[in-house]
């Protein structure tokens, strides 16, 4: 169960641990044998329902008495300049996600210079878009199936055109099964960090 404060949407430090029953727990306070995760700021887009219907009904002409209809907006962003670095920073190529993580993984993208406000990144898993393009450099994958997976990141410009693709990263996922319910590398069921792996 996730118990994070909602008093701010800036980047937060989250700690991930596995309890005695094998459940994954995310908290904002460190626990014994917890793994520290640094999350990127969240992008929040207000819904249309959040805008008062009265505001939507009043046209600029009616509000001021003269015609001030909005003109088509022009992009204030300059021409596209290629990024010097665009790659999947974590996990590394060939990384193995152990059984205790239940197929959950944070994917970090390295971008240099800083990601422009009008640019987005999307993540592909095994050739399929896993998450829509967002202005973020961190993605969370949940419940990945056991086996081999290929991760790829794409950078999109303001028009939605793919401008950069990362090198693919191969990921191996271990999951418990009916035939092998415990982690084969941890038959005693010891918490992560005490298995000797």
CSV table of N, CA and C in Angstrom, one decimal, residues 92-178:
chain,number,residue,atom,x,y,z
A,92,UNK,N,20.3,-0.9,-16.1
A,92,UNK,CA,21.4,-1.1,-17.1
A,92,UNK,C,21.0,-2.3,-18.0
A,93,UNK,N,21.6,-2.3,-19.2
A,93,UNK,CA,21.4,-3.4,-20.1
A,93,UNK,C,21.8,-4.7,-19.5
A,94,UNK,N,21.0,-5.7,-19.5
A,94,UNK,CA,21.3,-7.0,-18.9
A,94,UNK,C,20.9,-7.2,-17.5
A,95,UNK,N,20.2,-6.1,-16.9
A,95,UNK,CA,19.8,-6.2,-15.5
A,95,UNK,C,18.8,-7.3,-15.3
A,96,UNK,N,18.9,-7.9,-14.1
A,96,UNK,CA,17.9,-8.9,-13.7
A,96,UNK,C,17.1,-8.4,-12.5
A,97,UNK,N,15.8,-8.4,-12.7
A,97,UNK,CA,14.9,-8.0,-11.6
A,97,UNK,C,14.5,-9.2,-10.8
A,98,UNK,N,14.9,-9.3,-9.6
A,98,UNK,CA,14.7,-10.5,-8.8
A,98,UNK,C,13.2,-10.7,-8.4
A,99,UNK,N,12.9,-11.9,-7.9
A,99,UNK,CA,11.5,-12.2,-7.6
A,99,UNK,C,10.9,-11.3,-6.6
A,100,UNK,N,11.6,-10.9,-5.6
A,100,UNK,CA,11.1,-10.0,-4.5
A,100,UNK,C,10.5,-8.7,-5.0
A,101,UNK,N,10.7,-8.3,-6.2
A,101,UNK,CA,10.2,-7.0,-6.7
A,101,UNK,C,8.9,-7.1,-7.4
A,102,UNK,N,8.4,-8.4,-7.5
A,102,UNK,CA,7.0,-8.6,-8.1
A,102,UNK,C,6.8,-8.0,-9.5
A,103,UNK,N,7.9,-7.8,-10.2
A,103,UNK,CA,7.8,-7.3,-11.6
A,103,UNK,C,7.7,-5.8,-11.6
A,104,UNK,N,7.9,-5.1,-10.5
A,104,UNK,CA,7.8,-3.6,-10.4
A,104,UNK,C,9.2,-3.0,-10.6
A,105,UNK,N,9.3,-1.9,-11.3
A,105,UNK,CA,10.6,-1.3,-11.7
A,105,UNK,C,10.5,0.1,-12.0
A,106,UNK,N,11.4,0.9,-11.6
A,106,UNK,CA,11.5,2.4,-11.9
A,106,UNK,C,12.5,2.5,-13.1
A,107,UNK,N,12.1,3.1,-14.1
A,107,UNK,CA,13.0,3.4,-15.3
A,107,UNK,C,13.4,4.9,-15.3
A,108,UNK,N,14.7,5.2,-15.3
A,108,UNK,CA,15.2,6.5,-15.3
A,108,UNK,C,15.8,6.8,-16.7
A,109,UNK,N,15.5,8.0,-17.2
A,109,UNK,CA,16.0,8.4,-18.5
A,109,UNK,C,17.0,9.6,-18.3
A,110,UNK,N,18.1,9.5,-18.9
A,110,UNK,CA,19.2,10.5,-18.9
A,110,UNK,C,19.1,11.4,-20.1
A,111,UNK,N,18.8,12.7,-19.9
A,111,UNK,CA,18.7,13.7,-21.0
A,111,UNK,C,19.6,14.9,-20.7
A,112,UNK,N,20.4,15.2,-21.7
A,112,UNK,CA,21.3,16.4,-21.7
A,112,UNK,C,21.2,17.1,-23.0
A,113,UNK,N,21.0,18.5,-23.0
A,113,UNK,CA,20.7,19.3,-21.8
A,113,UNK,C,19.3,19.0,-21.3
A,114,UNK,N,18.8,19.7,-20.3
A,114,UNK,CA,17.6,19.5,-19.6
A,114,UNK,C,16.4,19.4,-20.6
A,115,UNK,N,15.5,18.5,-20.3
A,115,UNK,CA,14.3,18.3,-21.2
A,115,UNK,C,13.5,19.6,-21.3
A,116,UNK,N,13.3,20.1,-22.5
A,116,UNK,CA,12.5,21.3,-22.8
A,116,UNK,C,11.0,21.1,-22.3
A,117,UNK,N,10.4,22.2,-21.9
A,117,UNK,CA,9.0,22.1,-21.4
A,117,UNK,C,8.0,21.6,-22.5
A,118,UNK,N,8.3,21.8,-23.7
A,118,UNK,CA,7.3,21.4,-24.8
A,118,UNK,C,7.7,20.0,-25.4
A,119,UNK,N,8.7,19.3,-24.8
A,119,UNK,CA,9.0,18.0,-25.2
A,119,UNK,C,8.6,16.9,-24.2
A,120,UNK,N,8.3,15.7,-24.8
A,120,UNK,CA,7.8,14.6,-24.0
A,120,UNK,C,8.6,13.4,-24.2
A,121,UNK,N,8.5,12.4,-23.3
A,121,UNK,CA,9.2,11.2,-23.4
A,121,UNK,C,8.2,10.1,-23.2
A,122,UNK,N,8.3,9.0,-24.0
A,122,UNK,CA,7.4,7.8,-23.8
A,122,UNK,C,8.3,6.6,-23.7
A,123,UNK,N,7.8,5.6,-23.1
A,123,UNK,CA,8.5,4.4,-22.8
A,123,UNK,C,7.8,3.2,-23.6
A,124,UNK,N,8.6,2.4,-24.3
A,124,UNK,CA,8.1,1.2,-24.9
A,124,UNK,C,8.7,0.0,-24.3
A,125,UNK,N,7.9,-1.0,-24.1
A,125,UNK,CA,8.3,-2.3,-23.6
A,125,UNK,C,8.0,-3.4,-24.6
A,126,UNK,N,9.0,-4.1,-25.1
A,126,UNK,CA,8.8,-5.1,-26.1
A,126,UNK,C,8.1,-4.6,-27.4
A,127,UNK,N,8.5,-3.3,-27.7
A,127,UNK,CA,8.0,-2.7,-28.9
A,127,UNK,C,6.6,-2.0,-28.8
A,128,UNK,N,5.9,-2.2,-27.7
A,128,UNK,CA,4.6,-1.6,-27.5
A,128,UNK,C,4.7,-0.4,-26.5
A,129,UNK,N,4.0,0.6,-26.8
A,129,UNK,CA,4.0,1.8,-25.9
A,129,UNK,C,3.4,1.4,-24.6
A,130,UNK,N,4.3,1.5,-23.5
A,130,UNK,CA,3.9,1.2,-22.2
A,130,UNK,C,3.2,2.3,-21.5
A,131,UNK,N,3.7,3.5,-21.7
A,131,UNK,CA,3.1,4.7,-21.1
A,131,UNK,C,3.1,5.9,-22.1
A,132,UNK,N,2.1,6.6,-22.0
A,132,UNK,CA,1.9,7.8,-23.0
A,132,UNK,C,3.1,8.7,-22.8
A,133,UNK,N,3.3,9.6,-23.8
A,133,UNK,CA,4.4,10.6,-23.7
A,133,UNK,C,4.1,11.6,-22.6
A,134,UNK,N,5.0,11.8,-21.7
A,134,UNK,CA,4.9,12.7,-20.6
A,134,UNK,C,6.1,13.6,-20.5
A,135,UNK,N,6.0,14.7,-19.8
A,135,UNK,CA,7.2,15.5,-19.6
A,135,UNK,C,7.8,15.0,-18.2
A,136,UNK,N,8.5,13.9,-18.3
A,136,UNK,CA,9.1,13.3,-17.2
A,136,UNK,C,10.3,12.5,-17.6
A,137,UNK,N,11.2,12.2,-16.7
A,137,UNK,CA,12.3,11.4,-17.0
A,137,UNK,C,12.4,10.1,-16.1
A,138,UNK,N,11.2,9.8,-15.5
A,138,UNK,CA,11.1,8.6,-14.7
A,138,UNK,C,9.8,7.9,-14.9
A,139,UNK,N,9.8,6.6,-15.1
A,139,UNK,CA,8.6,5.9,-15.4
A,139,UNK,C,8.6,4.7,-14.4
A,140,UNK,N,7.4,4.3,-14.0
A,140,UNK,CA,7.2,3.2,-13.1
A,140,UNK,C,6.5,2.1,-13.9
A,141,UNK,N,7.2,0.9,-14.0
A,141,UNK,CA,6.5,-0.3,-14.6
A,141,UNK,C,6.1,-1.2,-13.5
A,142,UNK,N,4.9,-1.7,-13.7
A,142,UNK,CA,4.3,-2.6,-12.7
A,142,UNK,C,4.0,-4.0,-13.2
A,143,UNK,N,4.2,-5.0,-12.4
A,143,UNK,CA,3.7,-6.3,-12.7
A,143,UNK,C,4.3,-6.9,-14.0
A,144,UNK,N,5.5,-6.6,-14.3
A,144,UNK,CA,6.1,-7.2,-15.5
A,144,UNK,C,6.1,-8.7,-15.5
A,145,UNK,N,5.8,-9.4,-16.6
A,145,UNK,CA,5.8,-10.8,-16.6
A,145,UNK,C,7.3,-11.3,-16.5
A,146,UNK,N,7.4,-12.6,-16.1
A,146,UNK,CA,8.7,-13.2,-16.0
A,146,UNK,C,9.3,-13.3,-17.4
A,147,UNK,N,10.6,-13.3,-17.5
A,147,UNK,CA,11.2,-13.5,-18.8
A,147,UNK,C,12.0,-12.3,-19.2
A,148,UNK,N,12.3,-12.3,-20.5
A,148,UNK,CA,13.2,-11.2,-21.1
A,148,UNK,C,12.3,-10.1,-21.7
A,149,UNK,N,12.7,-8.9,-21.5
A,149,UNK,CA,11.9,-7.7,-22.0
A,149,UNK,C,12.9,-6.7,-22.6
A,150,UNK,N,12.5,-6.0,-23.5
A,150,UNK,CA,13.3,-4.9,-24.2
A,150,UNK,C,12.7,-3.6,-23.9
A,151,UNK,N,13.4,-2.7,-23.3
A,151,UNK,CA,13.0,-1.3,-23.0
A,151,UNK,C,13.6,-0.3,-24.0
A,152,UNK,N,12.8,0.6,-24.4
A,152,UNK,CA,13.2,1.6,-25.3
A,152,UNK,C,12.5,2.9,-25.0
A,153,UNK,N,13.2,4.1,-25.0
A,153,UNK,CA,12.6,5.4,-24.8
A,153,UNK,C,12.6,6.2,-26.0
A,154,UNK,N,11.6,7.0,-26.2
A,154,UNK,CA,11.5,7.9,-27.4
A,154,UNK,C,11.2,9.3,-26.9
A,155,UNK,N,11.9,10.3,-27.5
A,155,UNK,CA,11.7,11.7,-27.2
A,155,UNK,C,10.9,12.3,-28.3
A,156,UNK,N,9.8,13.0,-27.9
A,156,UNK,CA,8.9,13.6,-28.9
A,156,UNK,C,9.0,15.1,-28.8
A,157,UNK,N,8.9,15.8,-29.9
A,157,UNK,CA,8.9,17.3,-29.9
A,157,UNK,C,7.5,17.8,-29.7
A,158,UNK,N,7.3,19.1,-29.8
A,158,UNK,CA,6.1,19.7,-29.5
A,158,UNK,C,5.0,19.3,-30.4
A,159,UNK,N,5.3,18.8,-31.7
A,159,UNK,CA,4.3,18.4,-32.6
A,159,UNK,C,4.1,16.9,-32.5
A,160,UNK,N,4.8,16.2,-31.6
A,160,UNK,CA,4.6,14.8,-31.4
A,160,UNK,C,5.4,13.9,-32.3
A,161,UNK,N,6.4,14.5,-32.9
A,161,UNK,CA,7.3,13.8,-33.8
A,161,UNK,C,8.5,13.2,-33.0
A,162,UNK,N,8.8,11.9,-33.3
A,162,UNK,CA,9.9,11.3,-32.6
A,162,UNK,C,11.2,11.9,-33.1
A,163,UNK,N,12.0,12.4,-32.1
A,163,UNK,CA,13.3,13.1,-32.5
A,163,UNK,C,14.5,12.3,-32.0
A,164,UNK,N,14.3,11.5,-30.9
A,164,UNK,CA,15.4,10.7,-30.4
A,164,UNK,C,14.9,9.3,-30.0
A,165,UNK,N,15.7,8.3,-30.2
A,165,UNK,CA,15.4,7.0,-29.6
A,165,UNK,C,16.6,6.5,-28.9
A,166,UNK,N,16.3,6.0,-27.7
A,166,UNK,CA,17.5,5.4,-26.9
A,166,UNK,C,17.9,4.1,-27.5
A,167,UNK,N,19.1,3.7,-27.1
A,167,UNK,CA,19.5,2.3,-27.4
A,167,UNK,C,18.6,1.4,-26.6
A,168,UNK,N,18.3,0.2,-27.1
A,168,UNK,CA,17.4,-0.7,-26.3
A,168,UNK,C,18.2,-1.3,-25.1
A,169,UNK,N,17.4,-1.5,-24.1
A,169,UNK,CA,18.0,-2.1,-22.9
A,169,UNK,C,17.2,-3.5,-22.6
A,170,UNK,N,18.0,-4.5,-22.5
A,170,UNK,CA,17.4,-5.8,-22.2
A,170,UNK,C,17.3,-6.1,-20.7
A,171,UNK,N,16.1,-6.5,-20.3
A,171,UNK,CA,15.8,-6.7,-18.9
A,171,UNK,C,15.3,-8.1,-18.7
A,172,UNK,N,15.8,-8.8,-17.6
A,172,UNK,CA,15.3,-10.1,-17.3
A,172,UNK,C,14.5,-10.1,-16.0
A,173,UNK,N,13.3,-10.6,-16.0
A,173,UNK,CA,12.5,-10.5,-14.8
A,173,UNK,C,12.3,-11.9,-14.2
A,174,UNK,N,12.6,-12.1,-12.9
A,174,UNK,CA,12.3,-13.3,-12.2
A,174,UNK,C,11.0,-13.1,-11.5
A,175,UNK,N,10.1,-14.1,-11.5
A,175,UNK,CA,8.8,-14.0,-10.8
A,175,UNK,C,8.5,-15.4,-10.1
A,176,UNK,N,7.9,-15.3,-9.0
A,176,UNK,CA,7.5,-16.6,-8.3
A,176,UNK,C,6.4,-17.2,-9.2
A,177,UNK,N,6.3,-18.6,-9.1
A,177,UNK,CA,5.3,-19.3,-9.8
A,177,UNK,C,4.7,-20.4,-8.9
A,178,UNK,N,3.7,-21.1,-9.3
A,178,UNK,CA,3.1,-22.2,-8.6
A,178,UNK,C,4.2,-23.3,-8.3
